[in-house]
mmCIF file of N, CA and C in Angstrom:
data_model
loop_
_atom_site.group_PDB
_atom_site.id
_atom_site.type_symbol
_atom_site.label_atom_id
_atom_site.label_comp_id
_atom_site.label_asym_id
_atom_site.label_seq_id
_atom_site.Cartn_x
_atom_site.Cartn_y
_atom_site.Cartn_z
ATOM 1 N N UNK A 3 15.539 -8.387 -4.821
ATOM 2 C CA UNK A 3 14.437 -8.128 -3.864
ATOM 3 C C UNK A 3 13.994 -6.775 -4.102
ATOM 4 N N UNK A 4 12.617 -6.386 -4.013
ATOM 5 C CA UNK A 4 12.014 -5.127 -4.387
ATOM 6 C C UNK A 4 11.462 -4.505 -3.241
ATOM 7 N N UNK A 5 11.691 -3.062 -2.957
ATOM 8 C CA UNK A 5 10.988 -2.317 -1.681
ATOM 9 C C UNK A 5 10.184 -1.253 -2.209
ATOM 10 N N UNK A 6 8.991 -1.163 -1.633
ATOM 11 C CA UNK A 6 8.356 0.079 -2.167
ATOM 12 C C UNK A 6 7.649 0.706 -1.069
ATOM 13 N N UNK A 7 7.817 1.998 -1.225
ATOM 14 C CA UNK A 7 7.445 2.708 0.284
ATOM 15 C C UNK A 7 6.507 3.678 -0.624
ATOM 16 N N UNK A 8 5.265 3.608 0.052
ATOM 17 C CA UNK A 8 4.145 4.341 -0.530
ATOM 18 C C UNK A 8 3.696 5.168 0.931
ATOM 19 N N UNK A 9 3.670 6.427 0.325
ATOM 20 C CA UNK A 9 3.327 7.441 1.414
ATOM 21 C C UNK A 9 1.689 7.898 1.071
ATOM 22 N N UNK A 10 0.601 7.827 1.824
ATOM 23 C CA UNK A 10 -0.963 8.106 1.137
ATOM 24 C C UNK A 10 -1.243 9.459 2.692
ATOM 25 N N UNK A 11 -1.987 10.151 1.911
ATOM 26 C CA UNK A 11 -2.463 11.515 2.783
ATOM 27 C C UNK A 11 -4.136 11.223 2.778
ATOM 28 N N UNK A 12 -4.696 10.790 3.820
ATOM 29 C CA UNK A 12 -6.340 10.499 3.892
ATOM 30 C C UNK A 12 -6.862 11.915 4.233
ATOM 31 N N UNK A 13 -7.965 11.837 3.627
ATOM 32 C CA UNK A 13 -8.728 12.901 3.795
ATOM 33 C C UNK A 13 -9.239 13.009 5.286
ATOM 34 N N UNK A 14 -9.451 14.267 5.763
ATOM 35 C CA UNK A 14 -9.808 14.554 7.168
ATOM 36 C C UNK A 14 -11.322 13.791 7.309
ATOM 37 N N UNK A 15 -11.990 13.167 8.394
ATOM 38 C CA UNK A 15 -12.854 12.406 8.431
ATOM 39 C C UNK A 15 -13.165 11.107 7.887
ATOM 40 N N UNK A 16 -12.258 10.681 6.940
ATOM 41 C CA UNK A 16 -12.257 9.224 6.021
ATOM 42 C C UNK A 16 -11.524 8.227 6.629
ATOM 43 N N UNK A 17 -10.614 8.713 7.703
ATOM 44 C CA UNK A 17 -9.700 7.710 7.983
ATOM 45 C C UNK A 17 -9.833 6.211 8.065
ATOM 46 N N UNK A 18 -11.347 6.272 9.048
ATOM 47 C CA UNK A 18 -11.998 4.692 9.231
ATOM 48 C C UNK A 18 -11.918 4.037 8.003
ATOM 49 N N UNK A 19 -12.890 4.605 7.485
ATOM 50 C CA UNK A 19 -13.178 3.932 5.907
ATOM 51 C C UNK A 19 -11.971 3.290 5.149
ATOM 52 N N UNK A 20 -11.004 4.787 5.298
ATOM 53 C CA UNK A 20 -9.784 4.496 4.626
ATOM 54 C C UNK A 20 -9.101 2.867 5.093
ATOM 55 N N UNK A 21 -9.080 2.916 6.434
ATOM 56 C CA UNK A 21 -8.614 1.574 6.997
ATOM 57 C C UNK A 21 -8.735 0.523 6.892
ATOM 58 N N UNK A 22 -10.579 0.829 6.890
ATOM 59 C CA UNK A 22 -11.213 -0.742 6.799
ATOM 60 C C UNK A 22 -10.820 -1.285 5.194
ATOM 61 N N UNK A 23 -11.015 -0.549 4.211
ATOM 62 C CA UNK A 23 -10.405 -1.030 3.052
ATOM 63 C C UNK A 23 -8.921 -1.520 3.183
ATOM 64 N N UNK A 24 -8.015 -0.671 3.558
ATOM 65 C CA UNK A 24 -7.237 -0.898 3.444
ATOM 66 C C UNK A 24 -6.858 -2.255 4.247
ATOM 67 N N UNK A 25 -7.014 -2.752 5.405
ATOM 68 C CA UNK A 25 -7.081 -3.978 5.948
ATOM 69 C C UNK A 25 -7.198 -5.210 4.894
ATOM 70 N N UNK A 26 -8.540 -4.857 3.914
ATOM 71 C CA UNK A 26 -8.792 -6.115 3.230
ATOM 72 C C UNK A 26 -7.447 -6.172 2.483
ATOM 73 N N UNK A 27 -7.123 -4.926 1.699
ATOM 74 C CA UNK A 27 -5.715 -4.898 0.997
ATOM 75 C C UNK A 27 -4.758 -5.912 1.491
ATOM 76 N N UNK A 28 -4.397 -5.337 2.492
ATOM 77 C CA UNK A 28 -3.282 -6.204 3.345
ATOM 78 C C UNK A 28 -3.412 -7.509 3.619
ATOM 79 N N UNK A 29 -4.599 -8.038 3.509
ATOM 80 C CA UNK A 29 -4.823 -9.429 3.779
ATOM 81 C C UNK A 29 -4.603 -10.230 2.613
ATOM 82 N N UNK A 30 -5.398 -9.760 1.637
ATOM 83 C CA UNK A 30 -4.805 -10.564 0.393
ATOM 84 C C UNK A 30 -3.594 -10.138 -0.079
ATOM 85 N N UNK A 31 -3.245 -8.943 0.220
ATOM 86 C CA UNK A 31 -1.589 -9.173 -0.469
ATOM 87 C C UNK A 31 -0.698 -9.913 -0.257
ATOM 88 N N UNK A 32 -1.294 -10.193 1.487
ATOM 89 C CA UNK A 32 -0.263 -11.112 2.237
ATOM 90 C C UNK A 32 0.097 -12.441 1.762
ATOM 91 N N UNK A 33 -1.510 -12.878 0.721
ATOM 92 C CA UNK A 33 -1.386 -14.220 0.711
ATOM 93 C C UNK A 33 -0.927 -14.222 -0.812
ATOM 94 N N UNK A 34 -0.363 -13.248 -1.131
ATOM 95 C CA UNK A 34 0.087 -13.469 -2.992
ATOM 96 C C UNK A 34 1.525 -14.074 -2.789
ATOM 97 N N UNK A 35 1.731 -14.611 -3.786
ATOM 98 C CA UNK A 35 2.918 -15.473 -3.431
ATOM 99 C C UNK A 35 4.145 -14.215 -4.256
ATOM 100 N N UNK A 36 5.492 -14.384 -3.870
ATOM 101 C CA UNK A 36 6.487 -13.143 -3.750
ATOM 102 C C UNK A 36 6.119 -12.127 -2.689
ATOM 103 N N UNK A 37 5.351 -12.353 -2.165
ATOM 104 C CA UNK A 37 4.891 -11.040 -0.905
ATOM 105 C C UNK A 37 5.867 -11.301 -0.083
ATOM 106 N N UNK A 38 6.693 -10.458 0.426
ATOM 107 C CA UNK A 38 7.892 -11.120 1.599
ATOM 108 C C UNK A 38 7.260 -10.082 2.948
ATOM 109 N N UNK A 39 6.657 -8.887 2.883
ATOM 110 C CA UNK A 39 6.357 -8.030 3.624
ATOM 111 C C UNK A 39 5.261 -7.192 3.308
ATOM 112 N N UNK A 40 4.417 -6.953 4.079
ATOM 113 C CA UNK A 40 3.136 -5.663 3.497
ATOM 114 C C UNK A 40 2.645 -5.079 4.810
ATOM 115 N N UNK A 41 3.249 -3.858 5.135
ATOM 116 C CA UNK A 41 2.885 -3.513 6.813
ATOM 117 C C UNK A 41 2.544 -1.853 6.017
ATOM 118 N N UNK A 42 1.556 -1.423 7.099
ATOM 119 C CA UNK A 42 0.918 -0.045 7.083
ATOM 120 C C UNK A 42 1.392 0.477 8.666
ATOM 121 N N UNK A 43 2.114 2.067 8.348
ATOM 122 C CA UNK A 43 2.300 2.585 9.541
ATOM 123 C C UNK A 43 1.953 3.998 9.542
ATOM 124 N N UNK A 44 1.536 4.466 10.653
ATOM 125 C CA UNK A 44 0.971 5.702 10.926
ATOM 126 C C UNK A 44 1.967 6.807 11.218
ATOM 127 N N UNK A 45 1.804 8.180 10.658
ATOM 128 C CA UNK A 45 3.044 9.256 11.006
ATOM 129 C C UNK A 45 2.519 9.559 12.631
ATOM 130 N N UNK A 46 3.209 9.788 13.759
ATOM 131 C CA UNK A 46 3.327 10.023 14.958
ATOM 132 C C UNK A 46 3.121 11.562 14.922
ATOM 133 N N UNK A 47 3.198 12.479 14.059
ATOM 134 C CA UNK A 47 2.649 13.509 14.103
ATOM 135 C C UNK A 47 1.911 14.178 13.352
ATOM 136 N N UNK A 48 1.166 13.314 12.134
ATOM 137 C CA UNK A 48 0.013 13.620 11.404
ATOM 138 C C UNK A 48 -0.513 12.279 11.269
ATOM 139 N N UNK A 49 -1.788 12.049 12.179
ATOM 140 C CA UNK A 49 -2.725 10.619 12.142
ATOM 141 C C UNK A 49 -3.244 10.094 10.991
ATOM 142 N N UNK A 50 -3.397 11.268 9.816
ATOM 143 C CA UNK A 50 -4.051 11.105 8.803
ATOM 144 C C UNK A 50 -2.630 10.751 7.430
ATOM 145 N N UNK A 51 -1.413 10.534 7.907
ATOM 146 C CA UNK A 51 -0.864 10.443 6.629
ATOM 147 C C UNK A 51 -0.150 8.885 7.252
ATOM 148 N N UNK A 52 -0.422 7.722 6.226
ATOM 149 C CA UNK A 52 -0.136 6.571 6.129
ATOM 150 C C UNK A 52 1.303 6.163 5.293
ATOM 151 N N UNK A 53 2.201 5.386 5.868
ATOM 152 C CA UNK A 53 3.059 4.898 5.053
ATOM 153 C C UNK A 53 2.934 3.205 4.714
ATOM 154 N N UNK A 54 2.896 2.763 3.419
ATOM 155 C CA UNK A 54 3.166 1.373 3.282
ATOM 156 C C UNK A 54 4.251 0.883 2.895
ATOM 157 N N UNK A 55 4.900 -0.039 3.944
ATOM 158 C CA UNK A 55 6.195 -0.681 3.472
ATOM 159 C C UNK A 55 6.080 -1.892 2.938
ATOM 160 N N UNK A 56 6.377 -2.190 1.642
ATOM 161 C CA UNK A 56 6.099 -3.658 1.131
ATOM 162 C C UNK A 56 7.528 -3.991 0.789
ATOM 163 N N UNK A 57 7.640 -5.298 0.600
ATOM 164 C CA UNK A 57 8.886 -6.242 0.118
ATOM 165 C C UNK A 57 8.819 -6.925 -0.558
ATOM 166 N N UNK A 58 9.099 -7.410 -1.968
ATOM 167 C CA UNK A 58 8.751 -8.362 -2.788
ATOM 168 C C UNK A 58 9.696 -9.136 -3.168
ATOM 169 N N UNK A 59 9.743 -10.368 -3.377
ATOM 170 C CA UNK A 59 10.939 -11.352 -3.791
ATOM 171 C C UNK A 59 11.774 -10.860 -5.106
ATOM 172 N N UNK A 60 10.506 -10.329 -6.056
ATOM 173 C CA UNK A 60 11.086 -9.823 -7.469
ATOM 174 C C UNK A 60 9.934 -9.006 -8.478
ATOM 175 N N UNK A 61 10.817 -8.271 -9.297
ATOM 176 C CA UNK A 61 9.912 -7.106 -9.787
ATOM 177 C C UNK A 61 8.528 -7.889 -10.612
ATOM 178 N N UNK A 62 8.869 -9.119 -11.154
ATOM 179 C CA UNK A 62 7.424 -10.072 -11.521
ATOM 180 C C UNK A 62 6.661 -10.095 -10.458
ATOM 181 N N UNK A 63 6.797 -10.211 -9.056
ATOM 182 C CA UNK A 63 5.792 -10.528 -8.412
ATOM 183 C C UNK A 63 5.042 -9.308 -7.904
ATOM 184 N N UNK A 64 5.954 -8.414 -7.949
ATOM 185 C CA UNK A 64 5.210 -6.911 -7.637
ATOM 186 C C UNK A 64 4.540 -6.435 -9.105
ATOM 187 N N UNK A 65 4.748 -6.747 -10.058
ATOM 188 C CA UNK A 65 3.905 -6.693 -11.267
ATOM 189 C C UNK A 65 2.755 -7.343 -11.411
ATOM 190 N N UNK A 66 2.828 -8.451 -10.774
ATOM 191 C CA UNK A 66 1.288 -9.411 -10.983
ATOM 192 C C UNK A 66 0.535 -9.011 -9.433
ATOM 193 N N UNK A 67 1.256 -8.443 -8.771
ATOM 194 C CA UNK A 67 0.399 -7.790 -7.492
ATOM 195 C C UNK A 67 -0.707 -6.272 -7.743
ATOM 196 N N UNK A 68 0.373 -5.937 -8.881
ATOM 197 C CA UNK A 68 -0.254 -4.758 -9.298
ATOM 198 C C UNK A 68 -1.726 -4.884 -10.290
ATOM 199 N N UNK A 69 -1.711 -6.166 -10.639
ATOM 200 C CA UNK A 69 -2.862 -6.318 -11.783
ATOM 201 C C UNK A 69 -3.761 -7.462 -10.872
ATOM 202 N N UNK A 70 -3.655 -7.511 -9.654
ATOM 203 C CA UNK A 70 -4.471 -8.808 -8.997
ATOM 204 C C UNK A 70 -5.806 -8.001 -8.746
ATOM 205 N N UNK A 71 -7.002 -8.940 -8.776
ATOM 206 C CA UNK A 71 -8.057 -8.673 -8.677
ATOM 207 C C UNK A 71 -8.543 -7.847 -7.440
ATOM 208 N N UNK A 72 -7.922 -8.137 -6.399
ATOM 209 C CA UNK A 72 -7.854 -7.016 -5.075
ATOM 210 C C UNK A 72 -7.483 -5.761 -5.161
ATOM 211 N N UNK A 73 -6.053 -5.759 -5.882
ATOM 212 C CA UNK A 73 -5.431 -4.291 -5.798
ATOM 213 C C UNK A 73 -6.639 -3.439 -7.157
ATOM 214 N N UNK A 74 -6.821 -3.974 -8.010
ATOM 215 C CA UNK A 74 -7.876 -3.204 -9.193
ATOM 216 C C UNK A 74 -8.755 -2.688 -8.535
ATOM 217 N N UNK A 75 -9.405 -3.542 -7.657
ATOM 218 C CA UNK A 75 -10.656 -3.207 -6.787
ATOM 219 C C UNK A 75 -10.720 -2.233 -5.800
ATOM 220 N N UNK A 76 -9.438 -2.081 -5.081
ATOM 221 C CA UNK A 76 -9.934 -1.760 -3.712
ATOM 222 C C UNK A 76 -8.580 -0.355 -3.976
ATOM 223 N N UNK A 77 -7.592 -0.353 -4.575
ATOM 224 C CA UNK A 77 -6.917 0.951 -4.882
ATOM 225 C C UNK A 77 -7.780 1.938 -5.238
ATOM 226 N N UNK A 78 -8.696 1.974 -6.492
ATOM 227 C CA UNK A 78 -9.579 3.185 -6.769
ATOM 228 C C UNK A 78 -10.257 3.606 -5.839
ATOM 229 N N UNK A 79 -10.843 2.482 -4.841
ATOM 230 C CA UNK A 79 -11.632 3.368 -4.099
ATOM 231 C C UNK A 79 -11.127 3.889 -2.674
ATOM 232 N N UNK A 80 -9.646 3.592 -2.526
ATOM 233 C CA UNK A 80 -8.837 3.942 -1.619
ATOM 234 C C UNK A 80 -8.351 5.474 -2.009
ATOM 235 N N UNK A 81 -8.094 5.459 -3.383
ATOM 236 C CA UNK A 81 -7.710 6.972 -4.041
ATOM 237 C C UNK A 81 -9.087 8.045 -3.716
ATOM 238 N N UNK A 82 -10.000 7.625 -3.537
ATOM 239 C CA UNK A 82 -11.220 8.521 -3.431
ATOM 240 C C UNK A 82 -11.270 9.143 -1.905
ATOM 241 N N UNK A 83 -10.432 8.536 -1.057
ATOM 242 C CA UNK A 83 -10.535 8.803 0.093
ATOM 243 C C UNK A 83 -9.081 9.788 0.333
ATOM 244 N N UNK A 84 -8.262 10.356 -0.359
ATOM 245 C CA UNK A 84 -7.021 10.286 -0.331
ATOM 246 C C UNK A 84 -7.053 12.285 -0.311
ATOM 247 N N UNK A 85 -6.427 12.879 0.189
ATOM 248 C CA UNK A 85 -6.330 14.217 0.143
ATOM 249 C C UNK A 85 -5.486 14.550 -0.989
ATOM 250 N N UNK A 86 -4.515 13.721 -1.510
ATOM 251 C CA UNK A 86 -3.748 14.357 -2.557
ATOM 252 C C UNK A 86 -3.382 13.111 -2.701
ATOM 253 N N UNK A 87 -2.229 12.725 -4.099
ATOM 254 C CA UNK A 87 -1.989 12.217 -4.473
ATOM 255 C C UNK A 87 -0.684 11.290 -3.590
ATOM 256 N N UNK A 88 -0.856 9.837 -3.757
ATOM 257 C CA UNK A 88 0.136 9.266 -2.885
ATOM 258 C C UNK A 88 1.691 9.468 -3.616
ATOM 259 N N UNK A 89 2.459 9.547 -2.701
ATOM 260 C CA UNK A 89 3.920 9.186 -3.123
ATOM 261 C C UNK A 89 4.587 7.898 -2.891
ATOM 262 N N UNK A 90 4.981 7.304 -4.007
ATOM 263 C CA UNK A 90 5.355 5.680 -4.280
ATOM 264 C C UNK A 90 6.600 5.731 -4.859
ATOM 265 N N UNK A 91 7.564 5.269 -4.201
ATOM 266 C CA UNK A 91 9.029 4.996 -4.514
ATOM 267 C C UNK A 91 9.309 3.733 -4.633
ATOM 268 N N UNK A 92 9.848 2.781 -5.569
ATOM 269 C CA UNK A 92 10.226 1.832 -6.018
ATOM 270 C C UNK A 92 11.955 1.387 -5.593
ATOM 271 N N UNK A 93 12.456 0.729 -4.978
ATOM 272 C CA UNK A 93 13.891 0.181 -4.770
ATOM 273 C C UNK A 93 13.912 -0.786 -5.119
ATOM 274 N N UNK A 94 15.040 -1.227 -5.910
ATOM 275 C CA UNK A 94 16.161 -2.463 -5.726
ATOM 276 C C UNK A 94 17.058 -2.539 -4.721
ATOM 277 N N UNK A 95 17.054 -3.774 -4.082
ATOM 278 C CA UNK A 95 18.149 -3.802 -3.186
ATOM 279 C C UNK A 95 19.751 -3.922 -3.461
ATOM 280 N N UNK A 96 20.514 -3.284 -3.190
ATOM 281 C CA UNK A 96 21.730 -3.474 -3.969
ATOM 282 C C UNK A 96 22.891 -4.158 -3.299
ATOM 283 N N UNK A 97 22.758 -3.857 -1.579
ATOM 284 C CA UNK A 97 23.595 -4.834 -0.858
ATOM 285 C C UNK A 97 22.668 -5.671 -0.164
#
């Protein structure tokens, strides 16, 4: 199992636009084969900080997601609404 934790920093005044696109990405991604979980969390202290927590059956499923039509279409647009680059960490389950 693979887990991805991606922290995004949304520009002030762009949160609603960002979330509208993010919802589309989440809906499409949850339909993908190999996607176990794909959830978005908002930071309690800073409302413009979001964390996406993903779980995938395999690295292959994650790799396929990253070249999917919706990923390649939506993620670059989301990048235009970020105050800075996202922090992304990928983990392999060991226990």
